Amino acid sequence: MGQKKDLTGSEKSKIVRYLAEGCSSLKIAKLLMRDHRTIKRFIQNSQQGRKKRVEKPRRKITAHELRKVKRAAAKMPLATSLAIFQSCNITGVPKSTRCAILRDVAKVRKAERRPPLNKTHKLKRQDWAKKYLKTDFSKVLWTDEMRVSLDGPDGWARGWIGKGQRAPVRLRRQQGGGGVLVWAGIIKDELVGPFRVEDGVKLNSQSYCQFLEDTFFKQWYRKKSASFKKNMIFMQDNAPSHASKYSTAWLARKGIKEEKLMTWPPCSPDLNPIENLWSIIKCEIYKEGKRYTSLNSVWEAVVAAARNVDGEQIKTLTESMDGRLLSVLAKKGGYIGR
């Protein structure tokens, strides 16, 4: 019986099983047709267990260096530990030590999704709330665009996994996969659209106005009565393609001007009720970690989800405007909860 150097994984598993059954090392060697010394060596090594890892002393930093790290962390929000220490010219510190030091002076946080409001923003939000406090919001058409991707927003693919089960693999697309830009509006208890922006079209002033002409005006606005058009107020945010001189003049030629075109305060997505509609639609199309293989399939999912939004849900959103305005005034122009 020739002596071999290494035992295979299956042989090691069999040795453990034979030992549990009460077999001696000599009998196991005969069963596996391996040298007795090889079997005894494996059993002895297994019984000794792993050697404990010798912890190396951590690199200590001085109080002066710690103050520099604290100042750097304050000046460089969301920076990595390596970047912070490099900015302080502190080298030779392993990642575990850097993180341990930073935990005493900083915290790991994600970037805020909403931009901070300065004093001017808050004043304009308050002025806007006072201006439209007595407005009949059932006559306001709230509009906005939304982009949907094939895989959904980052961080949405979460859910409960049963004990003993593995989480499904979620691979990133090498080229991203693209997305679909969707425009819609809500007024009272009615949903206008959704309409799909043609793939590859970047919305500038000209393309935005042409898009409204082909969808909103031809397919919805034209069918409304003269009295409805006279009383309707059109709302859009301050995106460059919306607020440009070209778009404003074009809308004016369509009869949407002055009091019929709502002014909009800066940094105020929380005041637009259609943002809540987008949340409803996204929760529906991406539920249970749903992903899509084509832009047409995700667009069909958006249309189906929009059809499932009933008039009462839309009415709840549009009727929330009085409360939103009061909240803005109560918070002195600050963000309100949505």
mmCIF file of C-alpha atoms in Angstrom:
data_model
loop_
_atom_site.group_PDB
_atom_site.id
_atom_site.type_symbol
_atom_site.label_atom_id
_atom_site.label_comp_id
_atom_site.label_asym_id
_atom_site.label_seq_id
_atom_site.Cartn_x
_atom_site.Cartn_y
_atom_site.Cartn_z
ATOM 1 C CA MET A 1 0.000 0.000 0.000
ATOM 2 C CA GLY A 2 1.719 3.150 -1.154
ATOM 3 C CA GLN A 3 1.929 6.226 1.025
ATOM 4 C CA LYS A 4 0.280 9.342 -0.370
ATOM 5 C CA LYS A 5 0.882 12.904 0.694
ATOM 6 C CA ASP A 6 -2.557 14.435 1.070
ATOM 7 C CA LEU A 7 -6.033 13.217 1.914
ATOM 8 C CA THR A 8 -8.894 14.293 -0.302
ATOM 9 C CA GLY A 9 -11.917 16.082 1.051
ATOM 10 C CA SER A 10 -14.116 12.999 0.665
ATOM 11 C CA GLU A 11 -11.531 10.851 2.497
ATOM 12 C CA LYS A 12 -11.437 13.309 5.384
ATOM 13 C CA SER A 13 -15.227 13.199 5.603
ATOM 14 C CA LYS A 14 -15.155 9.382 5.666
ATOM 15 C CA ILE A 15 -12.532 9.372 8.430
ATOM 16 C CA VAL A 16 -14.736 11.574 10.596
ATOM 17 C CA ARG A 17 -17.726 9.334 9.931
ATOM 18 C CA TYR A 18 -15.778 6.137 10.714
ATOM 19 C CA LEU A 19 -14.456 7.657 13.947
ATOM 20 C CA ALA A 20 -18.015 8.511 14.970
ATOM 21 C CA GLU A 21 -18.956 4.873 14.345
ATOM 22 C CA GLY A 22 -16.153 3.713 16.690
ATOM 23 C CA CYS A 23 -13.643 2.484 14.113
ATOM 24 C CA SER A 24 -9.947 2.485 14.997
ATOM 25 C CA SER A 25 -7.384 4.344 12.954
ATOM 26 C CA LEU A 26 -5.936 1.017 11.721
ATOM 27 C CA LYS A 27 -9.328 -0.174 10.493
ATOM 28 C CA ILE A 28 -9.983 3.195 8.790
ATOM 29 C CA ALA A 29 -6.615 2.911 7.009
ATOM 30 C CA LYS A 30 -7.592 -0.495 5.664
ATOM 31 C CA LEU A 31 -11.050 0.686 4.590
ATOM 32 C CA LEU A 32 -9.622 3.681 2.728
ATOM 33 C CA MET A 33 -6.566 1.796 1.510
ATOM 34 C CA ARG A 34 -4.324 4.515 2.861
ATOM 35 C CA ASP A 35 -1.170 4.403 4.948
ATOM 36 C CA HIS A 36 -1.864 4.110 8.665
ATOM 37 C CA ARG A 37 0.529 6.960 9.466
ATOM 38 C CA THR A 38 -1.401 9.320 7.198
ATOM 39 C CA ILE A 39 -4.666 8.539 8.999
ATOM 40 C CA LYS A 40 -3.075 8.940 12.457
ATOM 41 C CA ARG A 41 -1.503 12.264 11.463
ATOM 42 C CA PHE A 42 -4.872 13.640 10.284
ATOM 43 C CA ILE A 43 -6.609 12.515 13.510
ATOM 44 C CA GLN A 44 -3.897 14.063 15.697
ATOM 45 C CA ASN A 45 -3.969 17.371 13.833
ATOM 46 C CA SER A 46 -7.753 17.512 14.059
ATOM 47 C CA GLN A 47 -7.703 16.911 17.827
ATOM 48 C CA GLN A 48 -5.100 19.623 18.417
ATOM 49 C CA GLY A 49 -7.384 22.240 16.908
ATOM 50 C CA ARG A 50 -6.377 25.457 15.254
ATOM 51 C CA LYS A 51 -3.686 27.625 16.688
ATOM 52 C CA LYS A 52 -4.876 30.872 18.128
ATOM 53 C CA ARG A 53 -4.110 33.907 16.063
ATOM 54 C CA VAL A 54 -1.470 36.106 17.608
ATOM 55 C CA GLU A 55 -2.843 39.633 17.750
ATOM 56 C CA LYS A 56 -0.345 42.226 16.672
ATOM 57 C CA PRO A 57 -0.260 45.444 18.683
ATOM 58 C CA ARG A 58 -2.336 48.133 16.992
ATOM 59 C CA ARG A 59 -0.758 51.298 15.702
ATOM 60 C CA LYS A 60 -1.455 54.055 18.212
ATOM 61 C CA ILE A 61 -1.999 57.679 17.239
ATOM 62 C CA THR A 62 -1.229 60.712 19.298
ATOM 63 C CA ALA A 63 -3.766 63.139 20.730
ATOM 64 C CA HIS A 64 -2.646 65.706 18.155
ATOM 65 C CA GLU A 65 -3.273 63.230 15.330
ATOM 66 C CA LEU A 66 -6.683 62.362 16.782
ATOM 67 C CA ARG A 67 -7.678 66.041 16.699
ATOM 68 C CA LYS A 68 -6.572 66.217 13.052
ATOM 69 C CA VAL A 69 -8.695 63.138 12.238
ATOM 70 C CA LYS A 70 -11.714 64.686 13.952
ATOM 71 C CA ARG A 71 -11.375 67.925 11.965
ATOM 72 C CA ALA A 72 -10.892 66.013 8.713
ATOM 73 C CA ALA A 73 -14.007 63.920 9.336
ATOM 74 C CA ALA A 74 -16.010 67.123 9.845
ATOM 75 C CA LYS A 75 -14.644 68.691 6.640
ATOM 76 C CA MET A 76 -14.993 65.544 4.497
ATOM 77 C CA PRO A 77 -18.515 64.131 5.018
ATOM 78 C CA LEU A 78 -19.076 60.621 3.612
ATOM 79 C CA ALA A 79 -15.335 60.133 2.993
ATOM 80 C CA THR A 80 -13.670 56.749 3.518
ATOM 81 C CA SER A 81 -11.441 56.105 6.518
ATOM 82 C CA LEU A 82 -8.444 55.863 4.197
ATOM 83 C CA ALA A 83 -9.158 59.264 2.630
ATOM 84 C CA ILE A 84 -9.568 60.888 6.048
ATOM 85 C CA PHE A 85 -6.284 59.512 7.386
ATOM 86 C CA GLN A 86 -4.416 60.326 4.181
ATOM 87 C CA SER A 87 -5.607 63.940 4.381
ATOM 88 C CA CYS A 88 -4.012 64.077 7.856
ATOM 89 C CA ASN A 89 -0.736 62.550 6.565
ATOM 90 C CA ILE A 90 -1.191 59.592 8.928
ATOM 91 C CA THR A 91 0.115 56.437 7.261
ATOM 92 C CA GLY A 92 0.646 52.817 8.253
ATOM 93 C CA VAL A 93 -2.692 52.470 10.061
ATOM 94 C CA PRO A 94 -4.702 49.352 9.091
ATOM 95 C CA LYS A 95 -8.380 49.656 8.201
ATOM 96 C CA SER A 96 -9.598 47.979 11.415
ATOM 97 C CA THR A 97 -7.682 50.508 13.516
ATOM 98 C CA ARG A 98 -8.851 53.456 11.401
ATOM 99 C CA CYS A 99 -12.483 52.414 11.822
ATOM 100 C CA ALA A 100 -12.066 51.834 15.550
ATOM 101 C CA ILE A 101 -10.627 55.334 15.958
ATOM 102 C CA LEU A 102 -13.295 56.960 13.798
ATOM 103 C CA ARG A 103 -16.121 55.279 15.725
ATOM 104 C CA ASP A 104 -15.164 57.450 18.711
ATOM 105 C CA VAL A 105 -15.444 60.721 16.775
ATOM 106 C CA ALA A 106 -17.792 60.029 13.854
ATOM 107 C CA LYS A 107 -20.624 57.843 12.564
ATOM 108 C CA VAL A 108 -21.319 56.028 9.310
ATOM 109 C CA ARG A 109 -24.249 57.652 7.534
ATOM 110 C CA LYS A 110 -25.819 57.705 4.082
ATOM 111 C CA ALA A 111 -26.163 60.914 2.119
ATOM 112 C CA GLU A 112 -29.380 62.855 2.641
ATOM 113 C CA ARG A 113 -31.823 62.450 -0.233
ATOM 114 C CA ARG A 114 -33.176 65.993 0.077
ATOM 115 C CA PRO A 115 -30.996 69.083 -0.373
ATOM 116 C CA PRO A 116 -30.653 71.323 2.684
ATOM 117 C CA LEU A 117 -32.871 74.399 2.721
ATOM 118 C CA ASN A 118 -31.222 77.761 3.239
ATOM 119 C CA LYS A 119 -32.915 80.887 4.569
ATOM 120 C CA THR A 120 -33.970 82.069 1.094
ATOM 121 C CA HIS A 121 -35.531 78.706 0.260
ATOM 122 C CA LYS A 122 -37.550 78.702 3.466
ATOM 123 C CA LEU A 123 -38.784 82.252 2.934
ATOM 124 C CA LYS A 124 -39.890 81.449 -0.628
ATOM 125 C CA ARG A 125 -41.685 78.316 0.567
ATOM 126 C CA GLN A 126 -43.536 80.360 3.180
ATOM 127 C CA ASP A 127 -44.453 83.054 0.658
ATOM 128 C CA TRP A 128 -45.739 80.369 -1.720
ATOM 129 C CA ALA A 129 -47.867 78.813 1.040
ATOM 130 C CA LYS A 130 -49.376 82.188 1.948
ATOM 131 C CA LYS A 131 -50.095 82.997 -1.710
ATOM 132 C CA TYR A 132 -52.024 79.783 -2.395
ATOM 133 C CA LEU A 133 -53.576 79.261 1.037
ATOM 134 C CA LYS A 134 -57.078 80.094 -0.254
ATOM 135 C CA THR A 135 -56.709 78.266 -3.583
ATOM 136 C CA ASP A 136 -59.226 75.639 -4.678
ATOM 137 C CA PHE A 137 -56.752 72.785 -5.204
ATOM 138 C CA SER A 138 -59.342 70.627 -6.955
ATOM 139 C CA LYS A 139 -58.670 72.829 -9.998
ATOM 140 C CA VAL A 140 -54.868 72.396 -9.927
ATOM 141 C CA LEU A 141 -53.180 69.924 -12.267
ATOM 142 C CA TRP A 142 -50.075 68.600 -10.502
ATOM 143 C CA THR A 143 -47.465 67.290 -12.967
ATOM 144 C CA ASP A 144 -44.013 65.754 -12.833
ATOM 145 C CA GLU A 145 -41.682 63.235 -14.484
ATOM 146 C CA MET A 146 -40.415 59.955 -13.048
ATOM 147 C CA ARG A 147 -37.630 57.677 -14.289
ATOM 148 C CA VAL A 148 -38.000 53.928 -13.799
ATOM 149 C CA SER A 149 -35.145 51.462 -14.307
ATOM 150 C CA LEU A 150 -35.087 47.742 -15.016
ATOM 151 C CA ASP A 151 -33.804 46.844 -11.550
ATOM 152 C CA GLY A 152 -35.516 49.397 -9.338
ATOM 153 C CA PRO A 153 -34.018 51.931 -6.932
ATOM 154 C CA ASP A 154 -30.922 50.877 -4.973
ATOM 155 C CA GLY A 155 -31.704 49.354 -1.600
ATOM 156 C CA TRP A 156 -35.269 48.271 -2.457
ATOM 157 C CA ALA A 157 -34.456 44.578 -2.876
ATOM 158 C CA ARG A 158 -34.964 43.694 0.779
ATOM 159 C CA GLY A 159 -37.312 41.311 2.490
ATOM 160 C CA TRP A 160 -37.620 38.497 4.988
ATOM 161 C CA ILE A 161 -35.697 35.276 4.299
ATOM 162 C CA GLY A 162 -36.688 32.060 6.086
ATOM 163 C CA LYS A 163 -34.163 30.428 8.411
ATOM 164 C CA GLY A 164 -31.917 28.064 6.534
ATOM 165 C CA GLN A 165 -32.658 29.747 3.194
ATOM 166 C CA ARG A 166 -30.194 31.737 1.156
ATOM 167 C CA ALA A 167 -30.979 35.152 -0.250
ATOM 168 C CA PRO A 168 -31.425 35.125 -4.044
ATOM 169 C CA VAL A 169 -28.531 36.414 -6.106
ATOM 170 C CA ARG A 170 -29.014 39.946 -7.436
ATOM 171 C CA LEU A 171 -26.449 40.736 -10.108
ATOM 172 C CA ARG A 172 -25.645 44.188 -11.432
ATOM 173 C CA ARG A 173 -25.982 44.816 -15.133
ATOM 174 C CA GLN A 174 -22.646 45.631 -16.709
ATOM 175 C CA GLN A 175 -24.122 48.448 -18.832
ATOM 176 C CA GLY A 176 -26.856 49.566 -16.415
ATOM 177 C CA GLY A 177 -29.823 48.617 -18.625
ATOM 178 C CA GLY A 178 -31.208 52.144 -18.994
ATOM 179 C CA GLY A 179 -34.643 53.317 -17.961
ATOM 180 C CA VAL A 180 -37.924 54.878 -19.036
ATOM 181 C CA LEU A 181 -38.902 58.503 -18.401
ATOM 182 C CA VAL A 182 -42.601 58.867 -17.541
ATOM 183 C CA TRP A 183 -44.739 62.028 -17.336
ATOM 184 C CA ALA A 184 -48.127 62.226 -15.622
ATOM 185 C CA GLY A 185 -50.476 64.596 -13.846
ATOM 186 C CA ILE A 186 -53.242 64.408 -11.243
ATOM 187 C CA ILE A 187 -56.193 66.742 -10.754
ATOM 188 C CA LYS A 188 -58.943 66.249 -8.209
ATOM 189 C CA ASP A 189 -59.605 62.474 -8.526
ATOM 190 C CA GLU A 190 -58.301 61.985 -12.069
ATOM 191 C CA LEU A 191 -54.991 60.665 -13.378
ATOM 192 C CA VAL A 192 -53.664 62.264 -16.559
ATOM 193 C CA GLY A 193 -51.451 59.799 -18.412
ATOM 194 C CA PRO A 194 -49.017 58.290 -17.760
ATOM 195 C CA PHE A 195 -47.211 59.217 -20.979
ATOM 196 C CA ARG A 196 -43.849 57.797 -22.014
ATOM 197 C CA VAL A 197 -41.038 60.027 -23.186
ATOM 198 C CA GLU A 198 -39.461 58.573 -26.303
ATOM 199 C CA ASP A 199 -36.302 56.584 -25.554
ATOM 200 C CA GLY A 200 -33.119 58.555 -26.124
ATOM 201 C CA VAL A 201 -34.839 61.945 -26.008
ATOM 202 C CA LYS A 202 -33.298 64.422 -23.594
ATOM 203 C CA LEU A 203 -35.902 66.856 -22.318
ATOM 204 C CA ASN A 204 -34.804 70.392 -23.101
ATOM 205 C CA SER A 205 -37.200 73.297 -23.568
ATOM 206 C CA GLN A 206 -38.069 72.435 -27.171
ATOM 207 C CA SER A 207 -38.485 68.680 -26.700
ATOM 208 C CA TYR A 208 -40.484 69.208 -23.488
ATOM 209 C CA CYS A 209 -42.969 71.510 -25.229
ATOM 210 C CA GLN A 210 -43.251 69.144 -28.184
ATOM 211 C CA PHE A 211 -43.861 66.262 -25.790
ATOM 212 C CA LEU A 212 -46.679 68.177 -24.061
ATOM 213 C CA GLU A 213 -48.190 69.000 -27.443
ATOM 214 C CA ASP A 214 -48.190 65.368 -28.602
ATOM 215 C CA THR A 215 -49.472 63.867 -25.339
ATOM 216 C CA PHE A 216 -51.054 66.160 -22.773
ATOM 217 C CA PHE A 217 -52.662 68.717 -25.107
ATOM 218 C CA LYS A 218 -53.748 66.415 -27.954
ATOM 219 C CA GLN A 219 -54.816 63.421 -25.884
ATOM 220 C CA TRP A 220 -56.350 65.032 -22.784
ATOM 221 C CA TYR A 221 -56.553 68.839 -22.603
ATOM 222 C CA ARG A 222 -58.222 69.268 -25.996
ATOM 223 C CA LYS A 223 -61.190 67.134 -24.871
ATOM 224 C CA LYS A 224 -61.991 69.346 -21.873
ATOM 225 C CA SER A 225 -64.689 72.005 -21.825
ATOM 226 C CA ALA A 226 -64.010 75.727 -22.140
ATOM 227 C CA SER A 227 -65.079 76.328 -18.523
ATOM 228 C CA PHE A 228 -62.660 73.644 -17.299
ATOM 229 C CA LYS A 229 -59.775 75.169 -19.276
ATOM 230 C CA LYS A 230 -60.620 78.603 -17.929
ATOM 231 C CA ASN A 231 -60.388 77.493 -14.287
ATOM 232 C CA MET A 232 -57.563 74.940 -14.473
ATOM 233 C CA ILE A 233 -54.199 75.869 -12.911
ATOM 234 C CA PHE A 234 -51.134 74.124 -14.360
ATOM 235 C CA MET A 235 -48.366 73.173 -11.927
ATOM 236 C CA GLN A 236 -44.828 72.141 -12.861
ATOM 237 C CA ASP A 237 -41.580 72.275 -10.923
ATOM 238 C CA ASN A 238 -38.534 74.424 -11.647
ATOM 239 C CA ALA A 239 -36.638 71.986 -13.866
ATOM 240 C CA PRO A 240 -34.685 73.935 -16.540
ATOM 241 C CA SER A 241 -36.859 72.571 -19.355
ATOM 242 C CA HIS A 242 -40.002 73.687 -17.464
ATOM 243 C CA ALA A 243 -39.020 77.123 -16.219
ATOM 244 C CA SER A 244 -37.135 78.397 -19.283
ATOM 245 C CA LYS A 245 -38.303 81.489 -21.172
ATOM 246 C CA TYR A 246 -39.019 79.322 -24.211
ATOM 247 C CA SER A 247 -41.339 76.940 -22.295
ATOM 248 C CA THR A 248 -43.062 79.779 -20.430
ATOM 249 C CA ALA A 249 -43.775 81.649 -23.671
ATOM 250 C CA TRP A 250 -44.955 78.455 -25.371
ATOM 251 C CA LEU A 251 -47.390 77.659 -22.541
ATOM 252 C CA ALA A 252 -48.624 81.267 -22.629
ATOM 253 C CA ARG A 253 -49.547 80.817 -26.300
ATOM 254 C CA LYS A 254 -51.576 77.806 -25.189
ATOM 255 C CA GLY A 255 -53.481 79.968 -22.713
ATOM 256 C CA ILE A 256 -51.554 78.788 -19.628
ATOM 257 C CA LYS A 257 -50.083 81.978 -18.222
ATOM 258 C CA GLU A 258 -50.170 84.368 -15.270
ATOM 259 C CA GLU A 259 -52.488 82.962 -12.581
ATOM 260 C CA LYS A 260 -53.165 79.820 -14.638
ATOM 261 C CA LEU A 261 -49.489 78.816 -14.312
ATOM 262 C CA MET A 262 -48.607 78.134 -10.683
ATOM 263 C CA THR A 263 -45.329 79.521 -9.407
ATOM 264 C CA TRP A 264 -43.248 76.927 -7.606
ATOM 265 C CA PRO A 265 -40.816 77.385 -4.696
ATOM 266 C CA PRO A 266 -37.273 75.949 -4.932
ATOM 267 C CA CYS A 267 -36.342 72.543 -3.480
ATOM 268 C CA SER A 268 -39.947 71.546 -2.835
ATOM 269 C CA PRO A 269 -40.721 67.997 -4.034
ATOM 270 C CA ASP A 270 -42.384 67.380 -0.657
ATOM 271 C CA LEU A 271 -45.133 69.860 -1.615
ATOM 272 C CA ASN A 272 -46.073 68.103 -4.871
ATOM 273 C CA PRO A 273 -48.692 65.371 -4.232
ATOM 274 C CA ILE A 274 -47.771 63.517 -7.431
ATOM 275 C CA GLU A 275 -44.513 62.486 -5.734
ATOM 276 C CA ASN A 276 -46.665 60.251 -3.537
ATOM 277 C CA LEU A 277 -48.241 58.756 -6.647
ATOM 278 C CA TRP A 278 -44.778 57.865 -7.932
ATOM 279 C CA SER A 279 -44.078 56.106 -4.640
ATOM 280 C CA ILE A 280 -47.281 54.069 -4.961
ATOM 281 C CA ILE A 281 -46.423 53.030 -8.518
ATOM 282 C CA LYS A 282 -42.800 52.145 -7.714
ATOM 283 C CA CYS A 283 -43.815 50.054 -4.704
ATOM 284 C CA GLU A 284 -46.170 48.119 -6.969
ATOM 285 C CA ILE A 285 -43.851 47.509 -9.919
ATOM 286 C CA TYR A 286 -40.822 46.588 -7.782
ATOM 287 C CA LYS A 287 -42.594 44.552 -5.088
ATOM 288 C CA GLU A 288 -40.922 41.319 -3.987
ATOM 289 C CA GLY A 289 -37.696 42.395 -5.709
ATOM 290 C CA LYS A 290 -39.250 42.349 -9.189
ATOM 291 C CA ARG A 291 -36.832 43.068 -12.049
ATOM 292 C CA TYR A 292 -37.378 43.565 -15.771
ATOM 293 C CA THR A 293 -35.608 42.426 -18.908
ATOM 294 C CA SER A 294 -36.643 45.196 -21.302
ATOM 295 C CA LEU A 295 -37.745 48.831 -21.296
ATOM 296 C CA ASN A 296 -41.104 47.856 -22.815
ATOM 297 C CA SER A 297 -41.813 45.419 -19.991
ATOM 298 C CA VAL A 298 -41.112 47.985 -17.261
ATOM 299 C CA TRP A 299 -43.267 50.542 -19.135
ATOM 300 C CA GLU A 300 -46.151 48.030 -19.303
ATOM 301 C CA ALA A 301 -45.782 47.488 -15.566
ATOM 302 C CA VAL A 302 -46.022 51.254 -14.964
ATOM 303 C CA VAL A 303 -49.202 51.474 -17.042
ATOM 304 C CA ALA A 304 -50.761 48.508 -15.212
ATOM 305 C CA ALA A 305 -49.856 49.937 -11.799
ATOM 306 C CA ALA A 306 -51.266 53.355 -12.756
ATOM 307 C CA ARG A 307 -54.567 51.770 -13.780
ATOM 308 C CA ASN A 308 -54.825 50.163 -10.345
ATOM 309 C CA VAL A 309 -54.650 53.551 -8.615
ATOM 310 C CA ASP A 310 -58.284 54.465 -8.035
ATOM 311 C CA GLY A 311 -59.849 57.911 -7.897
ATOM 312 C CA GLU A 312 -60.143 57.896 -4.098
ATOM 313 C CA GLN A 313 -56.377 57.502 -3.711
ATOM 314 C CA ILE A 314 -55.752 60.396 -6.077
ATOM 315 C CA LYS A 315 -58.379 62.516 -4.336
ATOM 316 C CA THR A 316 -56.680 61.857 -0.991
ATOM 317 C CA LEU A 317 -53.424 63.157 -2.427
ATOM 318 C CA THR A 318 -54.875 66.316 -3.988
ATOM 319 C CA GLU A 319 -56.949 67.096 -0.895
ATOM 320 C CA SER A 320 -53.817 66.921 1.261
ATOM 321 C CA MET A 321 -52.587 70.251 -0.086
ATOM 322 C CA ASP A 322 -54.306 72.426 2.526
ATOM 323 C CA GLY A 323 -52.560 70.457 5.251
ATOM 324 C CA ARG A 324 -49.216 70.681 3.454
ATOM 325 C CA LEU A 325 -49.428 74.448 3.226
ATOM 326 C CA LEU A 326 -50.263 74.748 6.920
ATOM 327 C CA SER A 327 -47.346 72.437 7.757
ATOM 328 C CA VAL A 328 -44.933 74.595 5.744
ATOM 329 C CA LEU A 329 -46.052 77.677 7.632
ATOM 330 C CA ALA A 330 -45.873 75.861 10.980
ATOM 331 C CA LYS A 331 -42.312 74.682 10.210
ATOM 332 C CA LYS A 332 -41.334 78.160 8.991
ATOM 333 C CA GLY A 333 -40.572 76.924 5.507
ATOM 334 C CA GLY A 334 -38.890 73.669 6.533
ATOM 335 C CA TYR A 335 -39.498 70.278 4.932
ATOM 336 C CA ILE A 336 -42.741 68.502 5.756
ATOM 337 C CA GLY A 337 -43.293 64.770 6.120
ATOM 338 C CA ARG A 338 -44.772 62.972 3.124
#
